[in-house]
Amino acid sequence: MPRSPRTDIPGAVFHVTIRGIAKRSMFDDEEDVRFYKACLARAKRRGELNILAFSFLHSHVHLLVRSRGQLSSAFQRINGAYTRRFNRRRQRDGALQRGRFFSVLIEGTVYEQNVRAYIDENPVLAGLASTAVGYPWGSRLAVEQGRHRHWLEPSSPGPAVTCDAMRARAEWVGIRTKSKHPPHPIERVDDLRALPDQLLQRLLLADSELRFAPLMGPREVRSAIRRLRVERVLPADVPRFSWEDLEAGLLHEFSGLTMTQIAKLLGLSCTASSRRSCGRYRAALSASAEYRCLVLEVVELARAERGGV
């Protein structure tokens, strides 16, 4: 069966991941990383790609790139040149990468910031460094030190965020990247129709680009709910109010988690339980003004925790 054509839009930003075959190491030492960077720099000079961020781990590499309409051919050249040199150094032959490279179209500046955070924090989440800026094979350190300016073009920085908020972003993108069904950039926007126009506008933070990315990570949602459970009076007009239903609904609609992921995170027995919780959440959202105010409080608390993004 022929392969489906890869999405490629000139000027669009993509999260690209390349993994070693059979989980073997692709980058054994600094010399390997340096040569792959040289391949990226050549692609930049050829006008094929703009490189916004990178993170090299032993078994794979994460890249944030802006395509110039030659995404596939650019990485064919990059990975081909790297594999040939890798094999010559080790007197081996055969494939090095696992199939085609993986790419996801990034729509909206907030989504781009989330993915950038994931790329920067990936070595930290993997236990390879204590901070992103302390990881020698990541672009975060290169930017701090002013290196690779001739080919590395960091994406525009967003508002300052705390380390915990950055970590929450990274964990959210990690969950979605590992999902069998990565999020469509505009999925779940229709689910917000139950909200009054004024509240919906506030939830979208007066930024239309937020329609193309989840508003917050799961850690931020859960932390905000834990705080409110201690101090918040429960909505009087919602029979059988459940914090679990509220948490499930927000994790689905505002963090983009699947029913399976919600069930696992909340310790529910099955995905059907997640669906029932989300159904009760939507019903309460539609019927109760006080419940809608509670949702808004959670969103604003979560946004404050991620630095107001």
PDB file of C-alpha atoms in Angstrom:
ATOM      1  CA  MET A   1       0.000   0.000   0.000  1.00  0.00           C
ATOM      2  CA  PRO A   2       1.468   3.407  -0.941  1.00  0.00           C
ATOM      3  CA  ARG A   3       2.360   5.777   1.859  1.00  0.00           C
ATOM      4  CA  SER A   4       0.027   8.693   2.464  1.00  0.00           C
ATOM      5  CA  PRO A   5       1.541  12.038   1.464  1.00  0.00           C
ATOM      6  CA  ARG A   6       3.125  13.963   4.316  1.00  0.00           C
ATOM      7  CA  THR A   7       1.568  17.277   5.321  1.00  0.00           C
ATOM      8  CA  ASP A   8       3.916  20.081   4.312  1.00  0.00           C
ATOM      9  CA  ILE A   9       2.984  23.759   4.209  1.00  0.00           C
ATOM     10  CA  PRO A  10       5.621  26.371   3.319  1.00  0.00           C
ATOM     11  CA  GLY A  11       6.139  28.626   6.316  1.00  0.00           C
ATOM     12  CA  ALA A  12       4.416  26.239   8.762  1.00  0.00           C
ATOM     13  CA  VAL A  13       6.055  25.004  11.966  1.00  0.00           C
ATOM     14  CA  PHE A  14       6.460  21.262  12.614  1.00  0.00           C
ATOM     15  CA  HIS A  15       7.517  19.122  15.561  1.00  0.00           C
ATOM     16  CA  VAL A  16       9.792  16.478  14.036  1.00  0.00           C
ATOM     17  CA  THR A  17      10.944  13.332  15.843  1.00  0.00           C
ATOM     18  CA  ILE A  18      13.502  10.852  14.477  1.00  0.00           C
ATOM     19  CA  ARG A  19      14.121   7.602  16.364  1.00  0.00           C
ATOM     20  CA  GLY A  20      16.760   4.909  16.095  1.00  0.00           C
ATOM     21  CA  ILE A  21      15.776   1.525  14.683  1.00  0.00           C
ATOM     22  CA  ALA A  22      14.983  -1.114  17.338  1.00  0.00           C
ATOM     23  CA  LYS A  23      15.503   1.582  19.997  1.00  0.00           C
ATOM     24  CA  ARG A  24      19.245   1.551  19.353  1.00  0.00           C
ATOM     25  CA  SER A  25      21.413   4.588  20.016  1.00  0.00           C
ATOM     26  CA  MET A  26      21.584   7.200  17.254  1.00  0.00           C
ATOM     27  CA  PHE A  27      23.900   9.611  19.084  1.00  0.00           C
ATOM     28  CA  ASP A  28      26.739   8.042  21.028  1.00  0.00           C
ATOM     29  CA  ASP A  29      28.904  11.083  21.619  1.00  0.00           C
ATOM     30  CA  GLU A  30      29.412  14.804  21.040  1.00  0.00           C
ATOM     31  CA  GLU A  31      30.910  14.163  17.599  1.00  0.00           C
ATOM     32  CA  ASP A  32      27.679  12.496  16.431  1.00  0.00           C
ATOM     33  CA  VAL A  33      25.589  15.402  17.677  1.00  0.00           C
ATOM     34  CA  ARG A  34      27.945  17.944  16.119  1.00  0.00           C
ATOM     35  CA  PHE A  35      27.693  16.297  12.693  1.00  0.00           C
ATOM     36  CA  TYR A  36      23.869  16.164  12.804  1.00  0.00           C
ATOM     37  CA  LYS A  37      23.859  19.859  13.700  1.00  0.00           C
ATOM     38  CA  ALA A  38      26.086  20.481  10.683  1.00  0.00           C
ATOM     39  CA  CYS A  39      23.518  18.674   8.513  1.00  0.00           C
ATOM     40  CA  LEU A  40      20.791  20.934   9.917  1.00  0.00           C
ATOM     41  CA  ALA A  41      22.919  24.002   9.231  1.00  0.00           C
ATOM     42  CA  ARG A  42      23.400  22.910   5.609  1.00  0.00           C
ATOM     43  CA  ALA A  43      19.642  22.436   5.218  1.00  0.00           C
ATOM     44  CA  LYS A  44      19.190  25.978   6.522  1.00  0.00           C
ATOM     45  CA  ARG A  45      21.735  27.314   4.008  1.00  0.00           C
ATOM     46  CA  ARG A  46      19.964  25.461   1.177  1.00  0.00           C
ATOM     47  CA  GLY A  47      16.752  27.270   2.136  1.00  0.00           C
ATOM     48  CA  GLU A  48      14.903  24.053   3.056  1.00  0.00           C
ATOM     49  CA  LEU A  49      14.315  24.560   6.783  1.00  0.00           C
ATOM     50  CA  ASN A  50      14.520  27.038   9.612  1.00  0.00           C
ATOM     51  CA  ILE A  51      15.602  25.401  12.879  1.00  0.00           C
ATOM     52  CA  LEU A  52      13.794  26.754  15.950  1.00  0.00           C
ATOM     53  CA  ALA A  53      14.702  24.227  18.660  1.00  0.00           C
ATOM     54  CA  PHE A  54      16.381  20.849  19.123  1.00  0.00           C
ATOM     55  CA  SER A  55      17.062  18.226  21.752  1.00  0.00           C
ATOM     56  CA  PHE A  56      19.317  15.231  21.086  1.00  0.00           C
ATOM     57  CA  LEU A  57      18.905  12.130  23.226  1.00  0.00           C
ATOM     58  CA  HIS A  58      20.843   8.920  22.644  1.00  0.00           C
ATOM     59  CA  SER A  59      17.998   7.056  20.927  1.00  0.00           C
ATOM     60  CA  HIS A  60      16.202   9.947  19.180  1.00  0.00           C
ATOM     61  CA  VAL A  61      16.093  13.649  18.408  1.00  0.00           C
ATOM     62  CA  HIS A  62      13.303  16.216  18.761  1.00  0.00           C
ATOM     63  CA  LEU A  63      13.271  19.217  16.427  1.00  0.00           C
ATOM     64  CA  LEU A  64      11.063  22.275  16.015  1.00  0.00           C
ATOM     65  CA  VAL A  65      11.398  23.481  12.425  1.00  0.00           C
ATOM     66  CA  ARG A  66       9.761  25.864  10.003  1.00  0.00           C
ATOM     67  CA  SER A  67       9.321  24.226   6.614  1.00  0.00           C
ATOM     68  CA  ARG A  68      10.016  25.921   3.298  1.00  0.00           C
ATOM     69  CA  GLY A  69       7.946  23.356   1.421  1.00  0.00           C
ATOM     70  CA  GLN A  70      10.675  20.695   1.251  1.00  0.00           C
ATOM     71  CA  LEU A  71      10.239  18.933   4.590  1.00  0.00           C
ATOM     72  CA  SER A  72      10.493  15.350   3.289  1.00  0.00           C
ATOM     73  CA  SER A  73      13.385  15.911   0.893  1.00  0.00           C
ATOM     74  CA  ALA A  74      15.282  17.944   3.488  1.00  0.00           C
ATOM     75  CA  PHE A  75      15.166  15.170   6.072  1.00  0.00           C
ATOM     76  CA  GLN A  76      15.927  12.516   3.474  1.00  0.00           C
ATOM     77  CA  ARG A  77      19.190  14.356   2.802  1.00  0.00           C
ATOM     78  CA  ILE A  78      19.901  15.066   6.478  1.00  0.00           C
ATOM     79  CA  ASN A  79      19.219  11.538   7.709  1.00  0.00           C
ATOM     80  CA  GLY A  80      20.895   9.923   4.705  1.00  0.00           C
ATOM     81  CA  ALA A  81      24.112  11.895   5.206  1.00  0.00           C
ATOM     82  CA  TYR A  82      24.085  11.243   8.944  1.00  0.00           C
ATOM     83  CA  THR A  83      23.491   7.490   8.549  1.00  0.00           C
ATOM     84  CA  ARG A  84      26.341   7.131   6.031  1.00  0.00           C
ATOM     85  CA  ARG A  85      28.787   8.881   8.354  1.00  0.00           C
ATOM     86  CA  PHE A  86      27.515   7.020  11.428  1.00  0.00           C
ATOM     87  CA  ASN A  87      28.061   3.695   9.643  1.00  0.00           C
ATOM     88  CA  ARG A  88      31.533   4.641   8.386  1.00  0.00           C
ATOM     89  CA  ARG A  89      32.676   5.581  11.895  1.00  0.00           C
ATOM     90  CA  ARG A  90      31.570   2.200  13.234  1.00  0.00           C
ATOM     91  CA  GLN A  91      32.252   0.035  10.180  1.00  0.00           C
ATOM     92  CA  ARG A  92      28.620  -1.046  10.035  1.00  0.00           C
ATOM     93  CA  ASP A  93      25.940  -0.956   7.372  1.00  0.00           C
ATOM     94  CA  GLY A  94      22.157  -0.933   7.226  1.00  0.00           C
ATOM     95  CA  ALA A  95      19.397   1.369   8.407  1.00  0.00           C
ATOM     96  CA  LEU A  96      19.810   3.579  11.452  1.00  0.00           C
ATOM     97  CA  GLN A  97      16.434   5.357  11.720  1.00  0.00           C
ATOM     98  CA  ARG A  98      13.128   3.674  12.459  1.00  0.00           C
ATOM     99  CA  GLY A  99      11.074   4.194   9.297  1.00  0.00           C
ATOM    100  CA  ARG A 100       9.988   7.657   8.242  1.00  0.00           C
ATOM    101  CA  PHE A 101      10.476  10.593  10.547  1.00  0.00           C
ATOM    102  CA  PHE A 102       7.437  11.639  12.588  1.00  0.00           C
ATOM    103  CA  SER A 103       6.090  15.172  12.060  1.00  0.00           C
ATOM    104  CA  VAL A 104       3.187  17.122  13.574  1.00  0.00           C
ATOM    105  CA  LEU A 105       1.903  20.429  12.232  1.00  0.00           C
ATOM    106  CA  ILE A 106       1.937  23.120  14.947  1.00  0.00           C
ATOM    107  CA  GLU A 107      -0.889  25.657  14.656  1.00  0.00           C
ATOM    108  CA  GLY A 108      -0.938  28.702  16.925  1.00  0.00           C
ATOM    109  CA  THR A 109       1.715  30.372  19.042  1.00  0.00           C
ATOM    110  CA  VAL A 110       0.506  28.831  22.309  1.00  0.00           C
ATOM    111  CA  TYR A 111       0.743  25.302  20.890  1.00  0.00           C
ATOM    112  CA  GLU A 112       4.204  26.187  19.565  1.00  0.00           C
ATOM    113  CA  GLN A 113       5.276  27.368  23.028  1.00  0.00           C
ATOM    114  CA  ASN A 114       3.965  24.138  24.552  1.00  0.00           C
ATOM    115  CA  VAL A 115       5.939  22.001  22.094  1.00  0.00           C
ATOM    116  CA  ARG A 116       9.025  24.162  22.553  1.00  0.00           C
ATOM    117  CA  ALA A 117       8.739  23.552  26.305  1.00  0.00           C
ATOM    118  CA  TYR A 118       8.409  19.812  25.697  1.00  0.00           C
ATOM    119  CA  ILE A 119      11.530  19.748  23.527  1.00  0.00           C
ATOM    120  CA  ASP A 120      13.522  21.771  26.070  1.00  0.00           C
ATOM    121  CA  GLU A 121      12.324  19.725  29.046  1.00  0.00           C
ATOM    122  CA  ASN A 122      12.487  16.289  27.390  1.00  0.00           C
ATOM    123  CA  PRO A 123      15.980  15.461  28.746  1.00  0.00           C
ATOM    124  CA  VAL A 124      14.858  16.559  32.223  1.00  0.00           C
ATOM    125  CA  LEU A 125      11.777  14.341  32.083  1.00  0.00           C
ATOM    126  CA  ALA A 126      14.041  11.491  30.921  1.00  0.00           C
ATOM    127  CA  GLY A 127      16.310  12.002  33.938  1.00  0.00           C
ATOM    128  CA  LEU A 128      19.329  13.065  31.866  1.00  0.00           C
ATOM    129  CA  ALA A 129      19.642  16.555  33.361  1.00  0.00           C
ATOM    130  CA  SER A 130      18.314  18.534  36.307  1.00  0.00           C
ATOM    131  CA  THR A 131      17.441  21.581  34.181  1.00  0.00           C
ATOM    132  CA  ALA A 132      16.895  22.208  30.477  1.00  0.00           C
ATOM    133  CA  VAL A 133      19.591  24.864  30.378  1.00  0.00           C
ATOM    134  CA  GLY A 134      22.035  22.380  31.897  1.00  0.00           C
ATOM    135  CA  TYR A 135      21.635  19.809  29.110  1.00  0.00           C
ATOM    136  CA  PRO A 136      24.570  20.065  26.657  1.00  0.00           C
ATOM    137  CA  TRP A 137      22.742  18.568  23.658  1.00  0.00           C
ATOM    138  CA  GLY A 138      19.735  20.899  23.745  1.00  0.00           C
ATOM    139  CA  SER A 139      19.019  24.214  22.058  1.00  0.00           C
ATOM    140  CA  ARG A 140      18.096  25.878  25.349  1.00  0.00           C
ATOM    141  CA  LEU A 141      21.752  25.949  26.414  1.00  0.00           C
ATOM    142  CA  ALA A 142      22.852  26.989  22.918  1.00  0.00           C
ATOM    143  CA  VAL A 143      20.486  29.970  23.014  1.00  0.00           C
ATOM    144  CA  GLU A 144      21.656  30.967  26.506  1.00  0.00           C
ATOM    145  CA  GLN A 145      25.273  30.877  25.319  1.00  0.00           C
ATOM    146  CA  GLY A 146      24.564  32.590  21.998  1.00  0.00           C
ATOM    147  CA  ARG A 147      25.820  29.663  19.894  1.00  0.00           C
ATOM    148  CA  HIS A 148      24.670  28.538  16.409  1.00  0.00           C
ATOM    149  CA  ARG A 149      23.240  31.968  15.601  1.00  0.00           C
ATOM    150  CA  HIS A 150      23.917  31.471  11.893  1.00  0.00           C
ATOM    151  CA  TRP A 151      21.360  28.659  11.669  1.00  0.00           C
ATOM    152  CA  LEU A 152      19.383  28.391  14.940  1.00  0.00           C
ATOM    153  CA  GLU A 153      16.371  30.707  15.015  1.00  0.00           C
ATOM    154  CA  PRO A 154      14.622  30.374  18.381  1.00  0.00           C
ATOM    155  CA  SER A 155      10.863  30.814  18.320  1.00  0.00           C
ATOM    156  CA  SER A 156       9.524  34.001  19.838  1.00  0.00           C
ATOM    157  CA  PRO A 157       9.545  33.643  23.614  1.00  0.00           C
ATOM    158  CA  GLY A 158       6.224  33.674  25.379  1.00  0.00           C
ATOM    159  CA  PRO A 159       5.550  35.221  28.790  1.00  0.00           C
ATOM    160  CA  ALA A 160       7.875  34.119  31.563  1.00  0.00           C
ATOM    161  CA  VAL A 161       6.743  30.924  33.258  1.00  0.00           C
ATOM    162  CA  THR A 162       7.897  29.015  36.306  1.00  0.00           C
ATOM    163  CA  CYS A 163       9.871  25.781  36.065  1.00  0.00           C
ATOM    164  CA  ASP A 164       6.849  23.839  37.310  1.00  0.00           C
ATOM    165  CA  ALA A 165       4.619  25.410  34.673  1.00  0.00           C
ATOM    166  CA  MET A 166       7.176  24.620  31.976  1.00  0.00           C
ATOM    167  CA  ARG A 167       7.322  21.032  33.222  1.00  0.00           C
ATOM    168  CA  ALA A 168       3.520  20.796  33.146  1.00  0.00           C
ATOM    169  CA  ARG A 169       3.504  21.917  29.512  1.00  0.00           C
ATOM    170  CA  ALA A 170       6.138  19.343  28.653  1.00  0.00           C
ATOM    171  CA  GLU A 171       4.226  16.547  30.355  1.00  0.00           C
ATOM    172  CA  TRP A 172       1.040  17.500  28.494  1.00  0.00           C
ATOM    173  CA  VAL A 173       2.752  17.346  25.091  1.00  0.00           C
ATOM    174  CA  GLY A 174       4.402  14.066  26.092  1.00  0.00           C
ATOM    175  CA  ILE A 175       1.020  12.527  26.878  1.00  0.00           C
ATOM    176  CA  ARG A 176      -0.429  13.696  23.574  1.00  0.00           C
ATOM    177  CA  THR A 177       2.627  12.619  21.570  1.00  0.00           C
ATOM    178  CA  LYS A 178       2.368   9.066  22.949  1.00  0.00           C
ATOM    179  CA  SER A 179      -1.388   8.901  22.344  1.00  0.00           C
ATOM    180  CA  LYS A 180      -2.634   6.710  19.494  1.00  0.00           C
ATOM    181  CA  HIS A 181      -4.720   9.683  18.381  1.00  0.00           C
ATOM    182  CA  PRO A 182      -2.739  12.945  18.562  1.00  0.00           C
ATOM    183  CA  PRO A 183      -4.975  15.997  18.947  1.00  0.00           C
ATOM    184  CA  HIS A 184      -6.372  17.733  15.923  1.00  0.00           C
ATOM    185  CA  PRO A 185      -5.537  21.409  16.523  1.00  0.00           C
ATOM    186  CA  ILE A 186      -9.193  22.471  16.602  1.00  0.00           C
ATOM    187  CA  GLU A 187     -10.705  19.445  18.325  1.00  0.00           C
ATOM    188  CA  ARG A 188     -13.078  20.001  21.240  1.00  0.00           C
ATOM    189  CA  VAL A 189     -13.750  23.653  20.397  1.00  0.00           C
ATOM    190  CA  ASP A 190     -17.347  22.704  19.556  1.00  0.00           C
ATOM    191  CA  ASP A 191     -17.754  21.251  23.056  1.00  0.00           C
ATOM    192  CA  LEU A 192     -17.503  24.775  24.437  1.00  0.00           C
ATOM    193  CA  ARG A 193     -20.818  25.828  22.905  1.00  0.00           C
ATOM    194  CA  ALA A 194     -22.601  25.170  26.206  1.00  0.00           C
ATOM    195  CA  LEU A 195     -20.849  28.189  27.708  1.00  0.00           C
ATOM    196  CA  PRO A 196     -22.409  31.672  27.568  1.00  0.00           C
ATOM    197  CA  ASP A 197     -20.733  33.937  25.030  1.00  0.00           C
ATOM    198  CA  GLN A 198     -19.201  36.198  27.679  1.00  0.00           C
ATOM    199  CA  LEU A 199     -17.692  33.301  29.620  1.00  0.00           C
ATOM    200  CA  LEU A 200     -16.498  31.606  26.448  1.00  0.00           C
ATOM    201  CA  GLN A 201     -14.729  34.786  25.404  1.00  0.00           C
ATOM    202  CA  ARG A 202     -12.977  34.972  28.774  1.00  0.00           C
ATOM    203  CA  LEU A 203     -12.009  31.318  28.642  1.00  0.00           C
ATOM    204  CA  LEU A 204     -10.455  31.861  25.227  1.00  0.00           C
ATOM    205  CA  LEU A 205      -8.504  34.722  26.808  1.00  0.00           C
ATOM    206  CA  ALA A 206      -9.320  37.104  23.962  1.00  0.00           C
ATOM    207  CA  ASP A 207      -6.751  35.268  21.821  1.00  0.00           C
ATOM    208  CA  SER A 208      -8.136  33.472  18.796  1.00  0.00           C
ATOM    209  CA  GLU A 209      -4.979  31.389  18.521  1.00  0.00           C
ATOM    210  CA  LEU A 210      -5.932  29.574  21.704  1.00  0.00           C
ATOM    211  CA  ARG A 211      -8.604  27.863  19.635  1.00  0.00           C
ATOM    212  CA  PHE A 212      -5.773  25.886  18.087  1.00  0.00           C
ATOM    213  CA  ALA A 213      -4.252  24.553  21.311  1.00  0.00           C
ATOM    214  CA  PRO A 214      -5.401  23.208  24.659  1.00  0.00           C
ATOM    215  CA  LEU A 215      -5.461  25.930  27.264  1.00  0.00           C
ATOM    216  CA  MET A 216      -3.558  24.172  30.046  1.00  0.00           C
ATOM    217  CA  GLY A 217      -1.767  21.001  31.037  1.00  0.00           C
ATOM    218  CA  PRO A 218      -3.302  18.260  33.213  1.00  0.00           C
ATOM    219  CA  ARG A 219      -1.009  19.041  36.130  1.00  0.00           C
ATOM    220  CA  GLU A 220      -2.246  22.642  36.222  1.00  0.00           C
ATOM    221  CA  VAL A 221      -5.901  21.545  36.109  1.00  0.00           C
ATOM    222  CA  ARG A 222      -5.475  19.085  38.957  1.00  0.00           C
ATOM    223  CA  SER A 223      -3.481  21.518  41.090  1.00  0.00           C
ATOM    224  CA  ALA A 224      -6.117  24.242  40.676  1.00  0.00           C
ATOM    225  CA  ILE A 225      -8.920  21.847  41.636  1.00  0.00           C
ATOM    226  CA  ARG A 226      -7.025  20.674  44.729  1.00  0.00           C
ATOM    227  CA  ARG A 227      -6.758  24.275  45.896  1.00  0.00           C
ATOM    228  CA  LEU A 228     -10.432  25.018  45.295  1.00  0.00           C
ATOM    229  CA  ARG A 229     -11.621  21.877  47.059  1.00  0.00           C
ATOM    230  CA  VAL A 230     -10.227  23.269  50.308  1.00  0.00           C
ATOM    231  CA  GLU A 231     -11.780  26.722  50.153  1.00  0.00           C
ATOM    232  CA  ARG A 232     -14.651  26.751  47.638  1.00  0.00           C
ATOM    233  CA  VAL A 233     -18.328  26.477  48.541  1.00  0.00           C
ATOM    234  CA  LEU A 234     -19.983  23.887  46.298  1.00  0.00           C
ATOM    235  CA  PRO A 235     -22.565  24.994  43.703  1.00  0.00           C
ATOM    236  CA  ALA A 236     -25.968  24.759  45.365  1.00  0.00           C
ATOM    237  CA  ASP A 237     -27.884  24.296  42.111  1.00  0.00           C
ATOM    238  CA  VAL A 238     -26.004  21.171  40.943  1.00  0.00           C
ATOM    239  CA  PRO A 239     -27.500  17.967  42.371  1.00  0.00           C
ATOM    240  CA  ARG A 240     -24.948  15.257  43.170  1.00  0.00           C
ATOM    241  CA  PHE A 241     -22.024  17.608  42.549  1.00  0.00           C
ATOM    242  CA  SER A 242     -18.752  15.741  42.023  1.00  0.00           C
ATOM    243  CA  TRP A 243     -15.243  17.167  41.916  1.00  0.00           C
ATOM    244  CA  GLU A 244     -14.281  14.084  39.928  1.00  0.00           C
ATOM    245  CA  ASP A 245     -16.787  14.994  37.188  1.00  0.00           C
ATOM    246  CA  LEU A 246     -15.433  18.541  37.089  1.00  0.00           C
ATOM    247  CA  GLU A 247     -11.863  17.277  36.869  1.00  0.00           C
ATOM    248  CA  ALA A 248     -12.691  14.768  34.129  1.00  0.00           C
ATOM    249  CA  GLY A 249     -14.534  17.386  32.067  1.00  0.00           C
ATOM    250  CA  LEU A 250     -11.743  19.933  32.302  1.00  0.00           C
ATOM    251  CA  LEU A 251      -9.048  17.372  31.529  1.00  0.00           C
ATOM    252  CA  HIS A 252     -10.974  16.407  28.407  1.00  0.00           C
ATOM    253  CA  GLU A 253     -12.023  19.818  27.119  1.00  0.00           C
ATOM    254  CA  PHE A 254      -9.172  22.046  28.246  1.00  0.00           C
ATOM    255  CA  SER A 255      -6.195  19.657  28.419  1.00  0.00           C
ATOM    256  CA  GLY A 256      -7.164  17.482  25.457  1.00  0.00           C
ATOM    257  CA  LEU A 257      -6.843  14.112  27.204  1.00  0.00           C
ATOM    258  CA  THR A 258      -8.636  11.073  25.829  1.00  0.00           C
ATOM    259  CA  MET A 259     -11.170   9.084  27.860  1.00  0.00           C
ATOM    260  CA  THR A 260      -8.598   6.325  28.353  1.00  0.00           C
ATOM    261  CA  GLN A 261      -6.013   8.780  29.659  1.00  0.00           C
ATOM    262  CA  ILE A 262      -8.556  10.381  32.011  1.00  0.00           C
ATOM    263  CA  ALA A 263      -9.570   6.990  33.423  1.00  0.00           C
ATOM    264  CA  LYS A 264      -5.941   6.111  34.097  1.00  0.00           C
ATOM    265  CA  LEU A 265      -5.116   9.496  35.621  1.00  0.00           C
ATOM    266  CA  LEU A 266      -8.168   9.586  37.920  1.00  0.00           C
ATOM    267  CA  GLY A 267      -8.116   5.883  38.792  1.00  0.00           C
ATOM    268  CA  LEU A 268     -11.488   5.183  37.162  1.00  0.00           C
ATOM    269  CA  SER A 269     -12.464   1.620  36.364  1.00  0.00           C
ATOM    270  CA  CYS A 270     -12.890   2.077  32.603  1.00  0.00           C
ATOM    271  CA  THR A 271     -13.288   4.597  29.792  1.00  0.00           C
ATOM    272  CA  ALA A 272     -17.067   4.345  30.137  1.00  0.00           C
ATOM    273  CA  SER A 273     -16.704   5.894  33.598  1.00  0.00           C
ATOM    274  CA  SER A 274     -14.743   8.768  32.056  1.00  0.00           C
ATOM    275  CA  ARG A 275     -17.477   9.328  29.476  1.00  0.00           C
ATOM    276  CA  ARG A 276     -20.180   9.358  32.145  1.00  0.00           C
ATOM    277  CA  SER A 277     -18.211  11.859  34.227  1.00  0.00           C
ATOM    278  CA  CYS A 278     -17.699  14.108  31.209  1.00  0.00           C
ATOM    279  CA  GLY A 279     -21.390  13.827  30.353  1.00  0.00           C
ATOM    280  CA  ARG A 280     -22.383  14.952  33.855  1.00  0.00           C
ATOM    281  CA  TYR A 281     -19.848  17.786  33.607  1.00  0.00           C
ATOM    282  CA  ARG A 282     -21.392  19.057  30.357  1.00  0.00           C
ATOM    283  CA  ALA A 283     -24.912  18.796  31.767  1.00  0.00           C
ATOM    284  CA  ALA A 284     -23.964  20.811  34.853  1.00  0.00           C
ATOM    285  CA  LEU A 285     -22.112  23.334  32.704  1.00  0.00           C
ATOM    286  CA  SER A 286     -25.204  23.912  30.606  1.00  0.00           C
ATOM    287  CA  ALA A 287     -27.650  24.083  33.529  1.00  0.00           C
ATOM    288  CA  SER A 288     -25.831  25.993  36.260  1.00  0.00           C
ATOM    289  CA  ALA A 289     -24.440  29.524  36.171  1.00  0.00           C
ATOM    290  CA  GLU A 290     -22.658  28.860  39.475  1.00  0.00           C
ATOM    291  CA  TYR A 291     -20.996  25.790  37.970  1.00  0.00           C
ATOM    292  CA  ARG A 292     -19.799  27.868  35.026  1.00  0.00           C
ATOM    293  CA  CYS A 293     -18.274  30.353  37.461  1.00  0.00           C
ATOM    294  CA  LEU A 294     -16.492  27.478  39.184  1.00  0.00           C
ATOM    295  CA  VAL A 295     -15.089  26.317  35.836  1.00  0.00           C
ATOM    296  CA  LEU A 296     -13.819  29.830  35.191  1.00  0.00           C
ATOM    297  CA  GLU A 297     -12.149  29.911  38.617  1.00  0.00           C
ATOM    298  CA  VAL A 298     -10.322  26.665  37.847  1.00  0.00           C
ATOM    299  CA  VAL A 299      -9.170  27.999  34.474  1.00  0.00           C
ATOM    300  CA  GLU A 300      -7.908  31.261  35.937  1.00  0.00           C
ATOM    301  CA  LEU A 301      -6.105  29.494  38.787  1.00  0.00           C
ATOM    302  CA  ALA A 302      -4.483  27.086  36.346  1.00  0.00           C
ATOM    303  CA  ARG A 303      -3.409  29.936  34.081  1.00  0.00           C
ATOM    304  CA  ALA A 304      -1.850  31.722  37.058  1.00  0.00           C
ATOM    305  CA  GLU A 305       0.165  28.593  37.844  1.00  0.00           C
ATOM    306  CA  ARG A 306       1.541  28.427  34.307  1.00  0.00           C
ATOM    307  CA  GLY A 307       2.620  32.051  34.409  1.00  0.00           C
ATOM    308  CA  GLY A 308      -0.460  33.622  32.831  1.00  0.00           C
ATOM    309  CA  VAL A 309       0.023  32.038  29.416  1.00  0.00           C
TER     310      VAL A 309
END
